[in-house]
CSV table of C-alpha atoms and ligand atoms in Angstrom, one decimal:
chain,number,residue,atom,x,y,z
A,216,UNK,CA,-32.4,7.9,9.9
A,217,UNK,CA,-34.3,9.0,6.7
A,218,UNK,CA,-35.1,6.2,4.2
A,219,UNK,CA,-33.9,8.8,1.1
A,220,UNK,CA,-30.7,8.9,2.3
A,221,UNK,CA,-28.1,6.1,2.1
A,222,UNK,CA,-26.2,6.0,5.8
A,223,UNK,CA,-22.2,6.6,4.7
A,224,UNK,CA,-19.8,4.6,7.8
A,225,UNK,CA,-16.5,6.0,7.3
A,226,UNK,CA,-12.9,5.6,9.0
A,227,UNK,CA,-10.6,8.1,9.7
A,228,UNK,CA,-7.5,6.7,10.0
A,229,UNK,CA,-5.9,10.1,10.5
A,230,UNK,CA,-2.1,9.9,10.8
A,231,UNK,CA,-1.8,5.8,11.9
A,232,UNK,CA,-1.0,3.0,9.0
A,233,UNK,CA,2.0,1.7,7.5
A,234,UNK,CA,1.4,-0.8,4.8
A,235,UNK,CA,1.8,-4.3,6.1
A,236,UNK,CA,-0.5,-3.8,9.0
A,237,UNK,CA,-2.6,-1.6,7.1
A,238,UNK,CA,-3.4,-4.0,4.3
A,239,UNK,CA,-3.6,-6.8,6.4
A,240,UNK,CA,-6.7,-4.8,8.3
A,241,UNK,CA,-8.6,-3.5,4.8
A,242,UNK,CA,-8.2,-6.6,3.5
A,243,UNK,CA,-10.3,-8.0,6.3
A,244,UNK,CA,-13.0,-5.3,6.4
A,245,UNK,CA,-13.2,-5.8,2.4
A,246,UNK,CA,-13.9,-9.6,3.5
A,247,UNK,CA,-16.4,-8.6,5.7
A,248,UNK,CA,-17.8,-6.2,3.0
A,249,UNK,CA,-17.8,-9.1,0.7
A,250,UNK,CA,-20.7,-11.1,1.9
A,251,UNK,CA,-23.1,-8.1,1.5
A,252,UNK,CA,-23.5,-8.2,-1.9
A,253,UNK,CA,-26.1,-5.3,-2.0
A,254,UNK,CA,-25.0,-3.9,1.5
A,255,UNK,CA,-27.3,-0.6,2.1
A,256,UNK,CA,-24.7,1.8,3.2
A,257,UNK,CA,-21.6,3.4,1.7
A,258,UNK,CA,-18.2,2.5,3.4
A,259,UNK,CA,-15.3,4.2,3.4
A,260,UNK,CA,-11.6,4.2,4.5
A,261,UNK,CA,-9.3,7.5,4.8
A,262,UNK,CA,-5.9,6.6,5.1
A,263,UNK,CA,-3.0,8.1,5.5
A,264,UNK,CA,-2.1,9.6,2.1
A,265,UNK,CA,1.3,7.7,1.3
A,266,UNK,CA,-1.6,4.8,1.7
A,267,UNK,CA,-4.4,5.5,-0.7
A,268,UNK,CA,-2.8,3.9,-4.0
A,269,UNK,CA,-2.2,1.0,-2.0
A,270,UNK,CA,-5.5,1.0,-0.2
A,271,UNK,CA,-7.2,1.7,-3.2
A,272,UNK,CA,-5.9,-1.4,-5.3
A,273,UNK,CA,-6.9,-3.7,-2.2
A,274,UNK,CA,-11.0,-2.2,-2.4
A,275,UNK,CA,-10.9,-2.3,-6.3
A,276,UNK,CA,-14.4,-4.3,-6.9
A,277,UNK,CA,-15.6,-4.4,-3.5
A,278,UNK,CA,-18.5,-1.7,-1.9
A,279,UNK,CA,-15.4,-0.3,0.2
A,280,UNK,CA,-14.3,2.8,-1.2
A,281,UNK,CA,-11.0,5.0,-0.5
A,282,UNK,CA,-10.6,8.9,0.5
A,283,UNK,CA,-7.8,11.1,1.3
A,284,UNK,CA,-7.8,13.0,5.2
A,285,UNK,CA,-7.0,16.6,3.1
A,286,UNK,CA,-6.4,18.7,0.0
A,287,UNK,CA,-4.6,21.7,-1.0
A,288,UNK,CA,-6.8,24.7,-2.8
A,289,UNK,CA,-5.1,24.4,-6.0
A,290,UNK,CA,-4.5,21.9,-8.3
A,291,UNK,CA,-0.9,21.7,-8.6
A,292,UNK,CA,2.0,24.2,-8.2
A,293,UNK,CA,4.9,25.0,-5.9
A,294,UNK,CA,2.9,23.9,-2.4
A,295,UNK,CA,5.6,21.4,-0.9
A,296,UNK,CA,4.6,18.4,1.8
A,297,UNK,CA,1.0,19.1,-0.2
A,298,UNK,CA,-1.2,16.7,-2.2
A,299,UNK,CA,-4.3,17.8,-4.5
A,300,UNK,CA,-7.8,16.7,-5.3
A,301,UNK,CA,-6.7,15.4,-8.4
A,302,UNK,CA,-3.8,13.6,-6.7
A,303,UNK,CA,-6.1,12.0,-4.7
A,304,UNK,CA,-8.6,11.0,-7.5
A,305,UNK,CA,-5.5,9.6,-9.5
A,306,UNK,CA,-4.4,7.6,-6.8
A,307,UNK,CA,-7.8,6.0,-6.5
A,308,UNK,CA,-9.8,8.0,-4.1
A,309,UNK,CA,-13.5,8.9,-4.0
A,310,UNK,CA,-13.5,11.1,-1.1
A,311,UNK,CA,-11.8,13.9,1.0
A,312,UNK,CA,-12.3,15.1,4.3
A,313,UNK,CA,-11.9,18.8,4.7
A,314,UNK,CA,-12.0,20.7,7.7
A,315,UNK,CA,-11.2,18.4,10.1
A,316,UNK,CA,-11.1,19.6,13.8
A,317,UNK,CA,-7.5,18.8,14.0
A,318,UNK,CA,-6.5,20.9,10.8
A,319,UNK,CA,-8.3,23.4,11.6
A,320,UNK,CA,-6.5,23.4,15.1
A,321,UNK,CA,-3.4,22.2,14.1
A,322,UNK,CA,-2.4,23.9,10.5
A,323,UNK,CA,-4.9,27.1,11.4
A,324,UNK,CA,-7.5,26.3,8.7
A,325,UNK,CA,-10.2,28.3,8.5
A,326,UNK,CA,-13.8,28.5,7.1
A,327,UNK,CA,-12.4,30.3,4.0
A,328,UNK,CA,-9.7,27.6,3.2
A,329,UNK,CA,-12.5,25.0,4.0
A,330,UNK,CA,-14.0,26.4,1.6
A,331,UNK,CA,-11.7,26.6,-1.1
A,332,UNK,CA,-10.4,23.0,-0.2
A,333,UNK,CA,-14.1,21.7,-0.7
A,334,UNK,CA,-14.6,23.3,-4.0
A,335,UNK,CA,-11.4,22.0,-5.0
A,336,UNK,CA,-11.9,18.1,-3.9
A,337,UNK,CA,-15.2,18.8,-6.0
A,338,UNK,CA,-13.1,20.5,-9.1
A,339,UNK,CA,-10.9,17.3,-9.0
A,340,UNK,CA,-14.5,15.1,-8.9
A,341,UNK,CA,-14.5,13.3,-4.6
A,342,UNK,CA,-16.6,14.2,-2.8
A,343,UNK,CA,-16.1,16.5,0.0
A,344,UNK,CA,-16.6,15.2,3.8
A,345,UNK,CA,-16.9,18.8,5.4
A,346,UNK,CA,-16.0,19.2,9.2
A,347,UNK,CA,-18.1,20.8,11.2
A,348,UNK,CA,-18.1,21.1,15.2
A,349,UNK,CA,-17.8,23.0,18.8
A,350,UNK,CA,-15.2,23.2,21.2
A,351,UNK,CA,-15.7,22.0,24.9
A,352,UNK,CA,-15.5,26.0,25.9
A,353,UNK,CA,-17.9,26.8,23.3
A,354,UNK,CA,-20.5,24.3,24.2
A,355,UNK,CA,-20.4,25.1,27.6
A,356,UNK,CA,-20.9,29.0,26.7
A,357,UNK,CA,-24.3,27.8,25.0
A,358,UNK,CA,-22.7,28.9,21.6
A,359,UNK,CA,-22.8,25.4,20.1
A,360,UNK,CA,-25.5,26.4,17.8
A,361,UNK,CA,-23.8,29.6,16.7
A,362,UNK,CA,-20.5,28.1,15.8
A,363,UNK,CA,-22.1,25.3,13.9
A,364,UNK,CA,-23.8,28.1,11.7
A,365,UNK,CA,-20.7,30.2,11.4
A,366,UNK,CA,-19.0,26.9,10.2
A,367,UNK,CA,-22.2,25.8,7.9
A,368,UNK,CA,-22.6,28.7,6.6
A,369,UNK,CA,-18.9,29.6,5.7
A,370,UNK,CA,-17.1,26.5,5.0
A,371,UNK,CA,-19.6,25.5,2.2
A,372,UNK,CA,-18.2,26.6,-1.2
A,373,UNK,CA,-21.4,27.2,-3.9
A,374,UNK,CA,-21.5,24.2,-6.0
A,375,UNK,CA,-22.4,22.1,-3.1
A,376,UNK,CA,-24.9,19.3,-3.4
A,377,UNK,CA,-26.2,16.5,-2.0
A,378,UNK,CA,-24.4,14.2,-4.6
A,379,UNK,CA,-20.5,15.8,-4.0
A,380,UNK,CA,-21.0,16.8,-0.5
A,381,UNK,CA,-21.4,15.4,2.9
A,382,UNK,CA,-21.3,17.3,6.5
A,383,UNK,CA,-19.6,15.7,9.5
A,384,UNK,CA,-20.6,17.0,13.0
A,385,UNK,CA,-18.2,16.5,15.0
A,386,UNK,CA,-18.1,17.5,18.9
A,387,UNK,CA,-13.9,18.7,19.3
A,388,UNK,CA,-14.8,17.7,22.9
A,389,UNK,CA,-16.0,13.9,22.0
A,390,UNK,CA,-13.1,13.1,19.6
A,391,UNK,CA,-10.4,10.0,20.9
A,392,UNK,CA,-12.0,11.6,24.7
A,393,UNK,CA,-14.7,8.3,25.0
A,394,UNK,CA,-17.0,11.2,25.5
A,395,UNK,CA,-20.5,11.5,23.5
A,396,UNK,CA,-23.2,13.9,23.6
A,397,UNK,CA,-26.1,12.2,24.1
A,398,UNK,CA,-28.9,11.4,21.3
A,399,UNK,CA,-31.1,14.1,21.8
A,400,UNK,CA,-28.5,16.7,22.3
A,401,UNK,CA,-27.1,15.3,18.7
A,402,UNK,CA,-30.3,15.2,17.5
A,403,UNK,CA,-30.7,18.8,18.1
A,404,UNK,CA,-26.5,19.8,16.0
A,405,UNK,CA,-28.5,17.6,13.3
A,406,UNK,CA,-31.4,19.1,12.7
A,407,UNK,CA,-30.0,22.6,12.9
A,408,UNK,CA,-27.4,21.7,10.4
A,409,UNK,CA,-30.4,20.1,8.2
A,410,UNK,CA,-32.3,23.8,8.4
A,411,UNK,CA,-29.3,25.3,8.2
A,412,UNK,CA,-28.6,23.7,4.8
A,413,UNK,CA,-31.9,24.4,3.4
A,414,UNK,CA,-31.0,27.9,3.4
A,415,UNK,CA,-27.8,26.7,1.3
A,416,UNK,CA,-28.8,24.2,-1.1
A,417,UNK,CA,-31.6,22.9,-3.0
A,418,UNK,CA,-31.4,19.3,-2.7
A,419,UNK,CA,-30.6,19.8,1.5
A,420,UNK,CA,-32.9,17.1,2.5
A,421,UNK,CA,-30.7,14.7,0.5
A,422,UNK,CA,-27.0,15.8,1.7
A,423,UNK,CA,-26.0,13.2,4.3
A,424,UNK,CA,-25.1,14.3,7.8
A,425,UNK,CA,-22.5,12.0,9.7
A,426,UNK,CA,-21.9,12.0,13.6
A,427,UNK,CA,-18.4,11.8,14.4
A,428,UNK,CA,-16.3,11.5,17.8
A,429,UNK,CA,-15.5,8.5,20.0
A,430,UNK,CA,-18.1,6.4,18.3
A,431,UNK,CA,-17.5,2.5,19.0
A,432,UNK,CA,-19.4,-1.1,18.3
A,433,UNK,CA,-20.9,-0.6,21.7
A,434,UNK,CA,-22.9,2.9,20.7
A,435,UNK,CA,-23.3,3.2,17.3
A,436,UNK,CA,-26.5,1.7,16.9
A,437,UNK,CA,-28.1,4.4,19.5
A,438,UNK,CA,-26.0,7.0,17.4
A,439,UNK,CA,-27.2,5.7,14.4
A,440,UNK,CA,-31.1,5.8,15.3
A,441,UNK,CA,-31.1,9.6,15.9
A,442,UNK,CA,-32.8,11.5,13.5
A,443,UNK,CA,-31.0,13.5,10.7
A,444,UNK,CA,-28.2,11.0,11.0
A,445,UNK,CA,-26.7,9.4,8.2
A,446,UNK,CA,-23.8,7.4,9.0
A,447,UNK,CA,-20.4,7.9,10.9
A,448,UNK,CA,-17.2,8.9,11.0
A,449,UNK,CA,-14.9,7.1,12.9
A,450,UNK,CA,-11.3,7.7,14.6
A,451,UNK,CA,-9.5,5.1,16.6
A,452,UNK,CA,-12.2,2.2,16.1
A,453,UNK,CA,-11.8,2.5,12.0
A,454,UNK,CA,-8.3,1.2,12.7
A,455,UNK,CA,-9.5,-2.0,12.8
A,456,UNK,CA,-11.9,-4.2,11.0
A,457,UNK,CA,-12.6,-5.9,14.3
A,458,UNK,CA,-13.9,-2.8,15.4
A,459,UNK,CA,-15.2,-1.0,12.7
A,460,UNK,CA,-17.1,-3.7,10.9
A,461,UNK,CA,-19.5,-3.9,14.2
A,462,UNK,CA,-20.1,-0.2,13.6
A,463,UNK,CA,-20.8,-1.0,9.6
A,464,UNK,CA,-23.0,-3.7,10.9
A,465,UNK,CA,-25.6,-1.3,12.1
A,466,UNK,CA,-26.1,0.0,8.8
A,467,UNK,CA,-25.5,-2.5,6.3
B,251,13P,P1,-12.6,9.1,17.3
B,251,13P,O1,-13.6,8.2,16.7
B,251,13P,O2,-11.2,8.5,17.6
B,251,13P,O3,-13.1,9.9,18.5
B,251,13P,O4,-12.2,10.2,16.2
B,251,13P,C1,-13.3,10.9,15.5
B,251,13P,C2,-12.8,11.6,14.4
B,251,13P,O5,-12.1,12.6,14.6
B,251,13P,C3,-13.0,11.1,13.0
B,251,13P,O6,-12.7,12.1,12.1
């Protein structure tokens, strides 16, 4: 991990949280949090979005800070079930994740809407956690490499810098599966994404570069130490703070 860059350990709660349980959970990671006064990594918790207000009350003051899982393109209008960037930023959030495997799979999002999506969530001032990563058939048809380009390349609106945007590799194949590549094969997704966003950005070397998919407390420090990584983004073991603060814990 490079010195410049301050590691960034963030949960994903995806679709799991209802507010007794949920509170009762941040409220001890924020605990944790509390006796690092100076801690050397950003955290960060992506509810569910009925949960950010909420959430977002419960971090006020302490180095946790909130993000939504999604935004819509646009700012406001006649989108139903959708929420905006500057919904998000009212309710308290920092960040939002775009381009998440799932949406992209579930909702059929595509490197254009990434796009727009990030460029919105930095229009509405978070900072945009972009998505990146293979499929199991296209890692095993040696086009890893290519896809993560395509996706780069394509899902990175203009405006992006190392101050409102962050890149997330994440494996489709190693998410909630207990799979992970192994260091040097992430090593390699990093530092192609790193030359990747040199061609993109001016301030590259700064942008931070998470690893995402079934890391744990038991392999995050080896995922950690690979170079060009920068921190985490975690599914199932950001659910709780009995889980997730061990994975904090090798950054802080
Ligand atoms: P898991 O940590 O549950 O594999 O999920 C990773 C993920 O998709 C985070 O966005």
């Amino acid at each position: 991990m490079s010195n410049q860059r301050r590691p960034l350990i963030a949960g994903n709660w995806k679709m799991n949280g209802l507010a007794a349980a949920a509170a009762t959970e941040l409220k001890a990671l924020v605990n944790e949090a509390k006796g690092h006064s100076a801690p050397n990594c950003d955290i960060l918790i992506c509810p569910p979005a009925t949960l950010v207000r909420e959430m977002a009350t419960i971090t006020e003051g302490s180095s946790v800070d909130i993000g939504g899982q999604d935004c819509h393109a646009n700012e406001s209008g006649a989108h139903t079930g959708d929420i905006s960037a500057e919904m998000l930023k009212d309710a308290g959030a920092c960040y939002c994740i775009v381009g998440h495997s799932e949406r992209r799979a579930d909702h059929d999002e595509s490197n254009a809407s990434v796009k727009a999506k990030a460029e919105a969530a930095h229009r509405g001032g978070l900072i945009a956690i972009v998505c990146v990563g293979e499929t199991l058939a296209e890692r095993e048809g040696d086009k890893t490499l290519d896809i993560i380009s395509d996706q780069v390349r394509n899902s990175l609106p203009g405006g992006a810098t190392a101050s409102n945007t962050v890149i997330a590799y994440e494996p489709v194949w190693a998410i909630g599966t207990g799979k992970t590549p192994t260091p040097n094969d992430v090593a390699v997704v990093h530092a192609h994404i790193r030359k990747e966003l040199g061609a993109l950005m001016n301030d590259s070397d700064q942008v931070r570069v998470l690893y995402g998919g079934s890391v744990k407390g038991s392999n995050a420090e080896e995922l950690m130490a690979v170079e060009n990584v920068d921190g985490a983004l975690v599914g199932g073991a950001s659910l709780k703070a009995v889980d997730f603060w061990p994975i904090v814990a090798t950054s802080i």
